[in-house]
Tab-separated table of C-alpha atoms in Angstrom:
chain	number	residue	atom	x	y	z
A	1	MET	CA	62.051	103.250	118.621
A	2	ASP	CA	63.903	104.743	121.601
A	3	LYS	CA	66.368	106.544	119.307
A	4	ILE	CA	63.506	107.934	117.204
A	5	ILE	CA	61.932	109.339	120.374
A	6	LEU	CA	65.214	110.917	121.480
A	7	SER	CA	65.580	112.449	118.006
A	8	LEU	CA	62.100	113.955	118.119
A	9	LEU	CA	62.536	115.321	121.629
A	10	LEU	CA	65.842	116.924	120.709
A	11	ILE	CA	63.936	119.074	118.227
A	12	LYS	CA	60.742	119.652	120.233
A	13	SER	CA	59.138	118.649	123.530
A	14	MET	CA	56.137	116.440	122.745
A	15	THR	CA	53.322	114.363	124.174
A	16	ILE	CA	53.111	110.702	123.201
A	17	TYR	CA	50.266	111.525	120.814
A	18	GLU	CA	52.298	114.256	119.110
A	19	MET	CA	55.149	111.763	118.668
A	20	ARG	CA	52.755	109.216	117.236
A	21	GLY	CA	51.295	111.769	114.837
A	22	PHE	CA	54.741	112.816	113.598
A	23	ILE	CA	55.872	109.212	113.094
A	24	SER	CA	52.624	108.314	111.337
A	25	GLN	CA	52.925	111.262	108.960
A	26	TYR	CA	56.654	111.300	108.251
A	27	LEU	CA	58.360	108.095	109.456
A	28	SER	CA	55.844	105.285	108.941
A	29	SER	CA	58.146	103.584	106.429
A	30	ALA	CA	60.974	103.486	108.985
A	31	CYS	CA	59.229	102.436	112.191
A	32	SER	CA	55.901	101.509	113.747
A	33	ASP	CA	53.574	104.200	115.060
A	34	SER	CA	51.730	101.835	117.412
A	35	LEU	CA	50.892	103.306	120.802
A	36	GLY	CA	52.141	100.135	122.491
A	37	SER	CA	55.607	100.444	120.932
A	38	LEU	CA	55.817	104.099	121.916
A	39	GLN	CA	54.679	103.438	125.484
A	40	ALA	CA	57.238	100.646	125.920
A	41	ALA	CA	60.078	102.801	124.568
A	42	ILE	CA	59.044	105.805	126.679
A	43	LYS	CA	58.918	103.655	129.817
A	44	LYS	CA	62.444	102.403	129.068
A	45	LEU	CA	63.771	105.920	128.427
A	46	VAL	CA	62.196	107.355	131.585
A	47	ALA	CA	63.678	104.504	133.656
A	48	ALA	CA	67.103	105.230	132.132
A	49	ASN	CA	66.678	108.943	132.930
A	50	GLN	CA	67.142	109.757	129.251
A	51	ILE	CA	63.835	111.612	129.061
A	52	THR	CA	61.661	113.321	131.639
A	53	TYR	CA	58.150	114.763	131.602
A	54	HIS	CA	55.816	117.203	133.243
A	55	GLU	CA	52.090	116.674	133.635
A	56	TYR	CA	49.457	119.244	132.801
A	57	VAL	CA	45.729	119.471	132.129
A	58	ASP	CA	44.460	120.466	128.682
A	59	LYS	CA	40.711	120.799	128.119
A	60	GLY	CA	40.033	118.541	131.083
A	61	LEU	CA	42.506	115.856	129.978
A	62	ASN	CA	45.659	114.909	131.888
A	63	LYS	CA	48.673	114.980	129.582
A	64	LYS	CA	52.419	114.358	129.824
A	65	GLU	CA	54.881	116.392	127.802
A	66	TYR	CA	58.256	114.695	127.385
A	67	ARG	CA	61.671	116.272	126.918
A	68	ILE	CA	65.187	114.924	126.510
A	69	THR	CA	67.641	114.993	129.448
A	70	ASP	CA	71.424	115.439	129.441
A	71	ARG	CA	71.795	111.667	129.698
A	72	GLY	CA	69.421	111.234	126.775
A	73	LEU	CA	71.447	113.761	124.819
A	74	GLU	CA	74.598	111.691	125.405
A	75	ALA	CA	72.807	108.538	124.187
A	76	PHE	CA	71.546	110.374	121.102
A	77	LYS	CA	75.012	111.729	120.257
A	78	LYS	CA	76.567	108.274	120.589
A	79	TRP	CA	73.929	106.850	118.234
A	80	ILE	CA	73.824	109.623	115.620
A	81	GLU	CA	77.631	109.804	115.354
A	82	THR	CA	77.918	106.067	114.634
A	83	PRO	CA	78.122	105.289	110.878
A	84	MET	CA	74.964	103.907	109.283
A	85	ASP	CA	74.988	100.101	109.200
A	86	PHE	CA	73.960	98.599	105.853
A	87	GLN	CA	73.466	95.203	107.513
A	88	LYS	CA	70.658	96.603	109.677
A	89	ALA	CA	68.958	98.019	106.589
A	90	LYS	CA	68.627	94.598	104.981
A	91	ASN	CA	65.110	93.391	104.269
A	92	MET	CA	64.350	89.757	105.109
A	93	GLU	CA	61.726	89.795	102.361
A	94	GLU	CA	64.573	89.832	99.840
A	95	SER	CA	65.267	86.189	100.717
A	96	LYS	CA	61.700	85.398	99.615
A	97	PHE	CA	62.447	86.989	96.239
A	98	PHE	CA	65.683	84.959	96.041
A	99	PHE	CA	63.756	81.674	96.301
A	100	MET	CA	60.623	82.752	94.395
A	101	GLY	CA	61.676	80.775	91.323
A	102	VAL	CA	60.441	77.597	93.007
A	103	THR	CA	56.810	78.776	92.772
A	104	GLN	CA	54.429	78.574	89.810
A	105	LYS	CA	54.677	81.281	87.173
A	106	LYS	CA	51.162	82.589	87.870
A	107	THR	CA	52.000	82.766	91.588
A	108	ARG	CA	55.229	84.649	90.916
A	109	LYS	CA	53.423	87.192	88.748
A	110	LYS	CA	50.711	87.651	91.357
A	111	LEU	CA	53.277	88.191	94.125
A	112	ILE	CA	55.292	90.663	92.077
A	113	ARG	CA	52.189	92.649	91.078
A	114	SER	CA	51.138	92.774	94.725
A	115	TYR	CA	54.571	94.056	95.736
A	116	ILE	CA	54.505	96.716	93.016
A	117	ASP	CA	51.091	97.842	94.284
A	118	SER	CA	52.436	98.158	97.839
A	119	LEU	CA	55.421	100.144	96.565
A	120	LYS	CA	53.117	102.524	94.710
A	121	GLN	CA	51.023	103.005	97.853
A	122	GLU	CA	54.155	103.923	99.797
A	123	GLN	CA	55.188	106.212	96.951
A	124	GLU	CA	51.855	108.024	97.238
A	125	LYS	CA	52.478	108.574	100.958
A	126	LEU	CA	55.889	110.077	100.276
A	127	LEU	CA	54.528	112.265	97.482
A	128	HIS	CA	51.871	113.514	99.904
A	129	ILE	CA	54.593	114.369	102.429
A	130	GLN	CA	56.496	116.142	99.662
A	131	SER	CA	53.418	118.234	98.856
A	132	ILE	CA	53.075	119.204	102.537
A	133	VAL	CA	56.747	120.182	102.668
A	134	GLU	CA	56.367	122.302	99.533
A	135	ALA	CA	53.261	124.002	100.907
A	136	THR	CA	54.906	124.889	104.235
A	137	LYS	CA	58.512	125.597	103.221
A	138	GLU	CA	58.197	129.392	103.200
A	139	ASN	CA	60.011	130.831	106.220
A	140	VAL	CA	60.276	127.313	107.715
A	141	ILE	CA	63.799	127.946	109.030
A	142	GLU	CA	62.850	131.267	110.631
A	143	ARG	CA	59.722	129.776	112.227
A	144	ASN	CA	61.635	126.884	113.774
A	145	VAL	CA	64.466	129.097	114.995
A	146	GLU	CA	61.909	131.358	116.648
A	147	ARG	CA	60.220	128.352	118.300
A	148	ILE	CA	63.484	126.890	119.629
A	149	LEU	CA	64.684	130.258	120.952
A	150	LYS	CA	61.689	130.254	123.297
A	151	ASP	CA	63.055	127.133	125.028
A	152	GLU	CA	66.535	127.785	126.440
A	153	GLU	CA	67.203	124.143	127.347
A	154	LEU	CA	66.121	122.912	123.911
A	155	GLN	CA	68.403	125.450	122.249
A	156	LYS	CA	71.323	124.372	124.459
A	157	HIS	CA	70.820	120.681	123.657
A	158	ILE	CA	70.626	121.217	119.897
A	159	LEU	CA	73.790	123.329	119.821
A	160	GLN	CA	75.603	120.820	122.041
A	161	VAL	CA	75.070	118.193	119.357
A	162	SER	CA	75.694	120.342	116.272
A	163	MET	CA	78.558	122.438	117.704
A	164	ASP	CA	77.406	125.232	115.383
A	165	ASP	CA	77.896	128.859	116.377
A	166	LYS	CA	74.468	129.826	115.088
A	167	LEU	CA	71.171	128.089	115.766
A	168	GLU	CA	70.052	129.076	112.263
A	169	ASP	CA	72.796	126.897	110.739
A	170	THR	CA	71.711	123.861	112.757
A	171	VAL	CA	68.036	124.298	111.928
A	172	LEU	CA	68.889	124.678	108.233
A	173	ASN	CA	70.923	121.449	108.281
A	174	ILE	CA	68.157	119.567	110.101
A	175	TYR	CA	65.739	120.672	107.384
A	176	ARG	CA	68.168	119.845	104.550
A	177	TYR	CA	68.715	116.285	105.749
A	178	GLN	CA	65.011	115.691	106.236
A	179	ILE	CA	64.565	116.694	102.592
A	180	PHE	CA	67.482	114.444	101.561
A	181	CYS	CA	65.797	111.538	103.351
A	182	LEU	CA	62.539	112.203	101.516
A	183	GLU	CA	64.351	112.399	98.162
A	184	TYR	CA	66.201	109.162	98.922
A	185	GLY	CA	62.940	107.392	99.745
A	186	LEU	CA	61.257	108.577	96.548
A	187	GLU	CA	64.198	107.649	94.318
A	188	LYS	CA	64.600	104.237	95.941
A	189	ILE	CA	60.909	103.391	95.584
A	190	GLN	CA	60.870	104.499	91.937
A	191	PHE	CA	63.915	102.321	91.271
A	192	ASP	CA	62.194	99.325	92.912
A	193	ILE	CA	58.975	99.886	90.937
A	194	ASP	CA	60.897	100.080	87.655
A	195	PHE	CA	62.935	96.987	88.529
A	196	PHE	CA	59.981	94.765	89.423
A	197	GLU	CA	57.976	95.949	86.421
A	198	LYS	CA	60.896	94.753	84.261
A	199	ILE	CA	60.731	91.380	86.030
A	200	LEU	CA	57.029	91.138	85.135
A	201	ILE	CA	57.844	91.818	81.475
A	202	LYS	CA	60.496	89.088	81.551
A	203	GLU	CA	57.963	86.677	83.054
A	204	GLU	CA	55.579	87.443	80.187
A	205	ASP	CA	58.321	86.826	77.620
A	206	ASN	CA	59.526	83.614	79.263
């Protein structure tokens, strides 16, 4: 969770509720959006001087807006420049599938149908995100460049990581890889749905 927070704050200063909203809308399949998890991670990051905040009042409510520090930037760079670890992406639920043959046929079919249903629900979430992206893609690069240019420290941090000469290039690459991630999620879920539907057919034929 702490690395997700650093990633978000590299792109935009946020309150805890803005972070939660972003995670809930775009990253719910990757991490929890519980307020407790966010609060614990934020407390850890503040203590490590990797993020800081300023307090302000909005419509009578006290709020804290968080931003990444130079130390947080170093931690983010160390994390993002480390190759992705397939071992960490493993799903313990796969071991349940490995041993599912010990259960009754009707139980196996019920479990597989339930899993397919959950996959389709997640697919619907991703398709909804895709529709939002499509609806807001016009001038998205220009809008984000304009927003970042208003915050000199934010601009400096982003370019320190990307090492690009132009902010526009970095913003474009951020957007491209967010789209790649969405495409990967959709293709992976469709593959899983197709695979488990084939298993159901084999159970019927067996």
